[in-house]
XYZ file of C-alpha atoms in Angstrom:
392
model
C 71.972 -59.772 109.958
C 72.995 -57.583 107.022
C 71.369 -60.009 104.623
C 68.132 -59.957 106.633
C 68.098 -56.162 106.635
C 68.741 -56.155 102.907
C 65.840 -58.553 102.285
C 63.536 -56.475 104.495
C 64.650 -53.319 102.710
C 64.020 -54.832 99.286
C 60.615 -56.076 100.433
C 59.619 -52.630 101.696
C 60.879 -51.023 98.494
C 58.814 -53.480 96.477
C 55.723 -52.608 98.550
C 56.294 -48.904 97.947
C 56.713 -49.474 94.205
C 53.548 -51.582 94.077
C 51.623 -48.932 96.064
C 52.818 -46.173 93.715
C 51.905 -48.228 90.638
C 48.451 -48.999 92.081
C 47.907 -45.337 92.973
C 48.936 -44.192 89.508
C 46.585 -46.757 87.957
C 43.573 -45.622 90.006
C 41.143 -43.202 88.248
C 41.769 -39.533 89.028
C 39.234 -37.760 86.831
C 35.619 -36.784 87.528
C 33.147 -39.525 88.425
C 30.016 -38.030 86.882
C 30.688 -34.632 85.288
C 27.774 -32.279 84.682
C 27.422 -29.449 82.184
C 28.024 -26.287 84.207
C 28.773 -22.689 83.300
C 30.217 -21.672 86.657
C 29.457 -17.961 87.276
C 32.457 -17.629 89.619
C 34.571 -14.595 88.622
C 32.564 -14.098 85.453
C 31.235 -10.723 84.393
C 27.472 -10.637 84.738
C 24.978 -7.959 83.716
C 23.447 -5.803 86.415
C 19.925 -6.928 87.247
C 17.180 -4.371 87.754
C 13.886 -5.282 89.411
C 10.845 -3.407 90.647
C 9.195 -6.035 92.852
C 11.850 -8.240 94.453
C 15.409 -9.482 94.197
C 17.493 -12.222 95.780
C 21.193 -12.870 96.255
C 22.797 -15.928 97.818
C 26.068 -17.845 97.886
C 25.294 -20.258 95.043
C 23.200 -19.844 91.879
C 20.805 -22.576 93.033
C 20.139 -20.848 96.347
C 19.417 -17.573 94.562
C 17.122 -19.314 92.097
C 15.087 -21.118 94.761
C 14.574 -17.814 96.597
C 13.212 -16.280 93.388
C 11.043 -19.346 92.786
C 9.506 -19.077 96.268
C 8.767 -15.377 95.751
C 7.132 -16.135 92.398
C 4.998 -18.793 94.097
C 3.638 -16.162 96.484
C 5.927 -16.716 99.433
C 7.392 -13.761 101.289
C 11.011 -12.763 101.873
C 11.290 -14.957 104.967
C 10.036 -18.040 103.130
C 12.525 -17.292 100.354
C 15.333 -16.804 102.856
C 14.653 -20.168 104.480
C 14.516 -21.955 101.129
C 17.799 -20.332 100.107
C 19.474 -21.324 103.383
C 18.368 -24.939 102.984
C 19.667 -24.938 99.402
C 22.988 -23.542 100.653
C 23.093 -26.403 103.162
C 23.081 -28.694 100.130
C 25.110 -26.792 97.534
C 27.592 -25.204 99.933
C 27.369 -27.844 102.642
C 31.121 -28.086 103.224
C 30.937 -24.548 104.623
C 27.313 -24.284 105.802
C 25.950 -27.616 106.963
C 22.307 -28.007 108.001
C 22.788 -28.823 111.736
C 25.198 -25.932 112.226
C 24.912 -22.217 112.968
C 22.735 -19.599 111.263
C 23.238 -16.032 112.528
C 20.202 -14.077 111.385
C 19.244 -10.441 111.008
C 16.023 -9.221 109.455
C 14.515 -5.913 108.454
C 10.716 -5.889 108.620
C 9.562 -3.427 105.977
C 6.087 -3.407 107.480
C 7.187 -2.143 110.893
C 10.630 -0.714 110.089
C 12.044 -2.931 112.837
C 15.473 -4.566 112.630
C 15.854 -7.762 114.668
C 18.680 -10.179 115.332
C 18.251 -13.878 116.139
C 20.910 -15.670 118.152
C 21.657 -18.511 115.777
C 24.804 -19.999 117.315
C 24.475 -23.117 119.401
C 25.727 -23.367 122.969
C 28.343 -25.735 124.325
C 27.056 -28.986 125.879
C 26.649 -28.860 129.658
C 29.556 -31.287 130.074
C 31.933 -29.096 128.053
C 33.364 -27.195 131.012
C 36.779 -25.581 131.378
C 37.577 -28.092 134.115
C 36.684 -30.991 131.813
C 39.002 -29.848 129.035
C 41.790 -29.035 131.507
C 41.513 -32.557 132.933
C 41.799 -33.908 129.387
C 45.040 -31.966 128.911
C 43.690 -29.228 126.622
C 44.673 -25.584 127.057
C 42.420 -24.528 124.174
C 39.476 -26.157 122.445
C 40.665 -29.182 120.441
C 40.593 -29.039 116.637
C 38.825 -31.734 114.599
C 37.382 -33.211 117.774
C 33.750 -34.128 118.409
C 34.048 -32.710 121.937
C 34.303 -29.218 120.437
C 30.879 -29.432 118.762
C 28.129 -27.005 119.705
C 24.482 -27.938 120.036
C 23.035 -27.425 116.515
C 21.336 -24.047 116.048
C 20.223 -23.842 112.423
C 17.045 -25.984 112.696
C 15.891 -23.795 115.599
C 16.552 -20.639 113.557
C 14.646 -21.970 110.552
C 11.561 -22.871 112.574
C 11.606 -19.571 114.499
C 11.818 -17.528 111.295
C 9.024 -19.453 109.584
C 6.779 -19.368 112.671
C 7.243 -15.671 113.400
C 7.435 -14.242 109.875
C 6.905 -16.859 107.169
C 3.751 -17.964 105.368
C 4.717 -21.321 103.839
C 5.271 -24.783 105.283
C 8.655 -26.404 105.880
C 7.741 -28.996 103.243
C 7.232 -26.232 100.674
C 10.449 -24.347 101.375
C 12.584 -27.514 101.614
C 11.272 -29.298 98.489
C 13.898 -27.915 96.096
C 16.761 -28.587 98.502
C 15.589 -32.191 98.929
C 15.404 -32.683 95.174
C 18.845 -31.124 94.626
C 20.389 -33.253 97.362
C 19.042 -36.407 95.668
C 19.661 -35.540 92.034
C 22.954 -33.753 92.584
C 24.592 -30.517 91.492
C 27.942 -29.677 89.860
C 30.803 -28.888 92.238
C 31.463 -25.159 91.974
C 34.707 -23.214 92.202
C 34.355 -22.124 95.845
C 33.574 -25.688 96.928
C 36.594 -26.893 94.948
C 38.759 -24.374 96.794
C 37.407 -25.484 100.177
C 37.884 -29.162 99.337
C 41.297 -28.784 97.661
C 43.073 -31.434 99.731
C 46.480 -32.884 98.973
C 46.936 -36.644 98.716
C 48.177 -36.789 102.317
C 45.261 -34.671 103.525
C 42.775 -36.873 101.686
C 44.301 -39.956 103.303
C 43.940 -38.434 106.772
C 40.483 -37.063 106.000
C 39.176 -40.409 104.748
C 40.969 -42.882 106.993
C 41.190 -41.010 110.293
C 39.474 -37.651 110.757
C 36.164 -37.667 108.880
C 35.485 -40.957 107.077
C 31.758 -40.200 106.740
C 32.422 -36.759 105.250
C 34.911 -38.415 102.908
C 32.181 -40.782 101.768
C 29.833 -37.849 101.098
C 32.247 -35.632 99.178
C 34.845 -38.084 97.804
C 32.782 -41.302 97.702
C 35.450 -42.787 99.960
C 38.010 -42.565 97.139
C 40.955 -40.855 98.851
C 43.064 -41.211 95.721
C 40.728 -39.118 93.557
C 40.806 -35.305 93.941
C 37.574 -33.327 94.208
C 36.669 -32.317 90.646
C 35.087 -29.171 89.256
C 31.587 -29.749 87.803
C 31.511 -33.324 89.121
C 28.081 -34.355 90.401
C 27.675 -34.015 94.184
C 24.770 -35.811 95.823
C 23.709 -35.906 99.466
C 21.094 -38.631 99.836
C 21.376 -38.786 103.643
C 20.702 -35.050 103.923
C 17.757 -35.467 101.530
C 16.398 -38.205 103.815
C 16.839 -35.968 106.867
C 15.015 -32.986 105.360
C 12.314 -35.266 103.994
C 11.766 -36.813 107.430
C 11.375 -33.339 108.932
C 8.880 -32.381 106.230
C 6.941 -35.608 106.790
C 6.732 -34.936 110.545
C 5.142 -31.580 109.723
C 2.755 -33.025 107.138
C 1.452 -35.641 109.575
C 0.522 -32.883 112.017
C -1.153 -30.826 109.293
C -3.042 -33.897 108.047
C -4.420 -34.288 111.564
C -6.018 -30.853 111.209
C -3.583 -28.905 113.347
C -2.207 -25.427 112.606
C 0.771 -24.357 110.528
C 2.593 -23.279 113.697
C 2.019 -26.717 115.246
C 3.329 -28.332 112.084
C 6.505 -26.269 112.282
C 6.850 -27.129 115.965
C 6.741 -30.785 114.945
C 9.743 -30.121 112.678
C 11.653 -28.668 115.602
C 10.613 -31.457 117.971
C 11.671 -34.128 115.464
C 15.161 -32.650 115.444
C 15.671 -31.669 119.089
C 13.619 -34.331 120.884
C 12.753 -37.007 118.318
C 14.582 -39.478 116.075
C 17.291 -37.056 114.950
C 18.081 -36.100 118.536
C 18.322 -39.775 119.421
C 20.732 -40.375 116.545
C 22.924 -37.409 117.544
C 23.049 -38.507 121.187
C 23.873 -42.101 120.230
C 26.678 -40.971 117.931
C 28.182 -38.736 120.613
C 28.002 -41.563 123.141
C 29.761 -43.938 120.745
C 32.386 -41.407 119.651
C 33.338 -39.789 122.944
C 31.274 -36.654 122.342
C 29.544 -34.535 124.978
C 26.083 -33.690 123.624
C 23.273 -35.479 125.456
C 19.484 -35.506 125.213
C 19.083 -32.703 127.766
C 21.405 -30.443 125.750
C 19.259 -30.852 122.651
C 15.855 -30.722 124.346
C 16.799 -27.646 126.370
C 18.286 -25.625 123.532
C 16.606 -22.550 122.104
C 17.823 -19.455 120.333
C 16.073 -16.115 120.807
C 15.430 -12.738 119.255
C 17.578 -9.842 120.462
C 18.027 -6.170 119.748
C 20.938 -5.845 117.317
C 23.938 -3.642 117.988
C 23.365 -0.267 116.361
C 26.057 2.211 115.346
C 26.389 5.287 113.156
C 28.897 6.105 110.419
C 28.311 9.454 108.807
C 24.767 9.497 107.484
C 24.423 5.708 107.768
C 23.049 3.520 110.553
C 24.823 0.173 110.868
C 23.158 -2.873 112.456
C 25.059 -6.029 113.425
C 24.376 -9.136 115.500
C 25.396 -9.163 119.159
C 28.854 -9.946 120.461
C 28.227 -13.682 120.262
C 29.423 -12.968 116.695
C 32.268 -10.793 115.448
C 29.811 -8.482 113.673
C 30.769 -5.544 115.886
C 34.135 -5.438 114.083
C 32.426 -3.669 111.162
C 31.191 -0.555 113.029
C 34.396 -0.534 115.114
C 36.495 -0.357 111.949
C 34.237 2.365 110.533
C 34.610 4.387 113.738
C 38.375 4.108 113.336
C 37.932 5.727 109.893
C 35.519 8.482 110.979
C 36.547 11.851 109.566
C 39.202 10.481 107.192
C 38.685 11.547 103.589
C 38.960 8.137 101.950
C 37.414 9.315 98.702
C 40.279 11.717 98.044
C 42.780 8.858 98.248
C 41.238 6.991 95.326
C 39.538 3.633 95.656
C 42.074 0.853 96.287
C 45.011 3.243 95.890
C 47.977 2.299 98.147
C 47.188 5.008 100.720
C 43.531 3.961 100.777
C 44.324 0.280 101.293
C 46.970 1.067 103.933
C 44.507 3.222 105.882
C 41.538 0.833 105.704
C 43.646 -2.204 106.610
C 44.964 -0.439 109.704
C 41.434 0.436 110.805
C 40.383 -3.196 110.395
C 43.484 -4.505 112.187
C 42.810 -2.265 115.200
C 39.176 -3.390 115.270
C 40.248 -7.031 115.095
C 42.680 -6.475 117.973
C 39.839 -5.025 120.063
C 37.669 -7.964 119.059
C 40.286 -10.376 120.411
C 40.657 -8.384 123.616
C 37.040 -7.548 124.486
C 34.413 -9.311 122.357
C 32.786 -12.505 123.686
C 29.451 -14.122 124.446
C 27.477 -11.458 126.359
C 25.863 -14.214 128.429
C 29.225 -14.718 130.132
C 31.276 -11.555 129.531
C 30.438 -7.906 130.088
C 31.466 -6.512 126.694
C 32.008 -2.701 126.776
C 29.974 -2.097 123.607
C 29.227 1.574 124.355
C 32.915 2.346 124.819
C 34.060 0.356 121.777
C 31.554 2.211 119.585
C 32.104 5.667 121.058
C 33.507 8.517 118.992
C 36.216 9.167 121.599
C 37.463 5.600 121.481
C 37.492 5.567 117.679
C 39.507 8.795 117.707
C 41.996 7.306 120.171
C 42.505 4.244 117.967
C 42.849 6.451 114.889
C 45.879 8.129 116.498
C 47.714 4.794 116.294
C 47.385 4.720 112.499
C 50.300 5.858 110.341
C 50.415 7.572 106.965
C-alpha cells in the first residue's frame, strides 16, 4: 500500500513538474504590439476651441466625435459615434448590448432631458424564481442576472429624435477599428489584470468566449499593454445593423425608417434570435417577448440646486442622485477656506459623500417599483440634518 501511494505521489509530482515546465515555456509577451503613446496620466496642453469640443473615455472615441463634427454631423451624431467607438475600445467596461444612461442639453430649446438607458429584468426573473433556485441575492457571473440590452435602443432613439446622420455613417469608424484593432490602453490593462488562477477560471469556466476575444484563448499569457485588440464579431454585428438600415434606405424609405430597421434587427430580427437561442442553451431567462417588448423612454431629469448652480441627474434608476445629495450635505460649509485637498477638506467631503451613499442604499431604487422620497432627500432641511452627523 505504501509503495502504491509512493508511486502515485511520484507520478503526481512528475505531472506538476511537467505542467510547470510547459507553462514556463509558453509565450508570455505581447502577441502583436502596436506603437502607442498612451495619454493615460500624461500632462496634456489645454485645448481651446470656438466652435466645438469633444471628450470621451478613449482617444479614439474623442477623435471620432471630432471627425463626425467636422463632417457636418451634430453633437448627437458625434455622441453616438463616440459611444460606439467606446464599445470597441473600452468594451470590457462598456459593451455594445449593455446599458447607456443618457442626458442631453438641447442648446436650441434650453431643455435638459434624460433617457432611461438601463434594461429591465426578463419577465421570468422574479423574486420567487431566484428564491426557488436558492439565491438570496442576484447571482454573480450568472447569465440569469442579465438585463435586456438597452444600448441599441438608446442609440436609435437619440439618432431618430436629435441626430442627422445614418447609423452606417456614425458606426463606420467603430467597425473599422474593431476589424483592424487598437492598442490595449492602461485602463483596459487595469480592468483585465487577472492573475494566472483568474485567467484559468475566466477561460475554462466563467467566460470562455470573452477569453477568446481578449486573450485569444491563451490563459497562460497576461493581457499586454499596447498589444493589438481586435473584435471581428462585434464588427460583423455593427456591420449587419448598418446593412439592415441601408437596405431600407435603398428601397426609398426615410432616415427614421432606416434607423427603425436597425432597432428591429436587434430586438426582433437575427440578433434577437441569437440572444434567445443562447439563453435557452445556457439556462438564461431572456426570451423573444422580453426583447420585442423592450423600450426605453425620455424622462424629466432630477433637478437640484447648489449655491448658484443647477444640477441635473438621471432618475433614481441610476445612482445619479448621490451627487446633489452630497452637495446638499455640504451646503453652507466654507470648503474654499480649508484649501483644496487639505486634510480637513478631504475629511469633510468624504463624510458628505458617505452619508449620501448611505441614503442611496436605504432609499434609492427603480421608481417604477419604489416610491423614492426625492423631494425629502434633496430638501435643505434634510441636508442640514445629515450635516449635523459630520465631525470636524
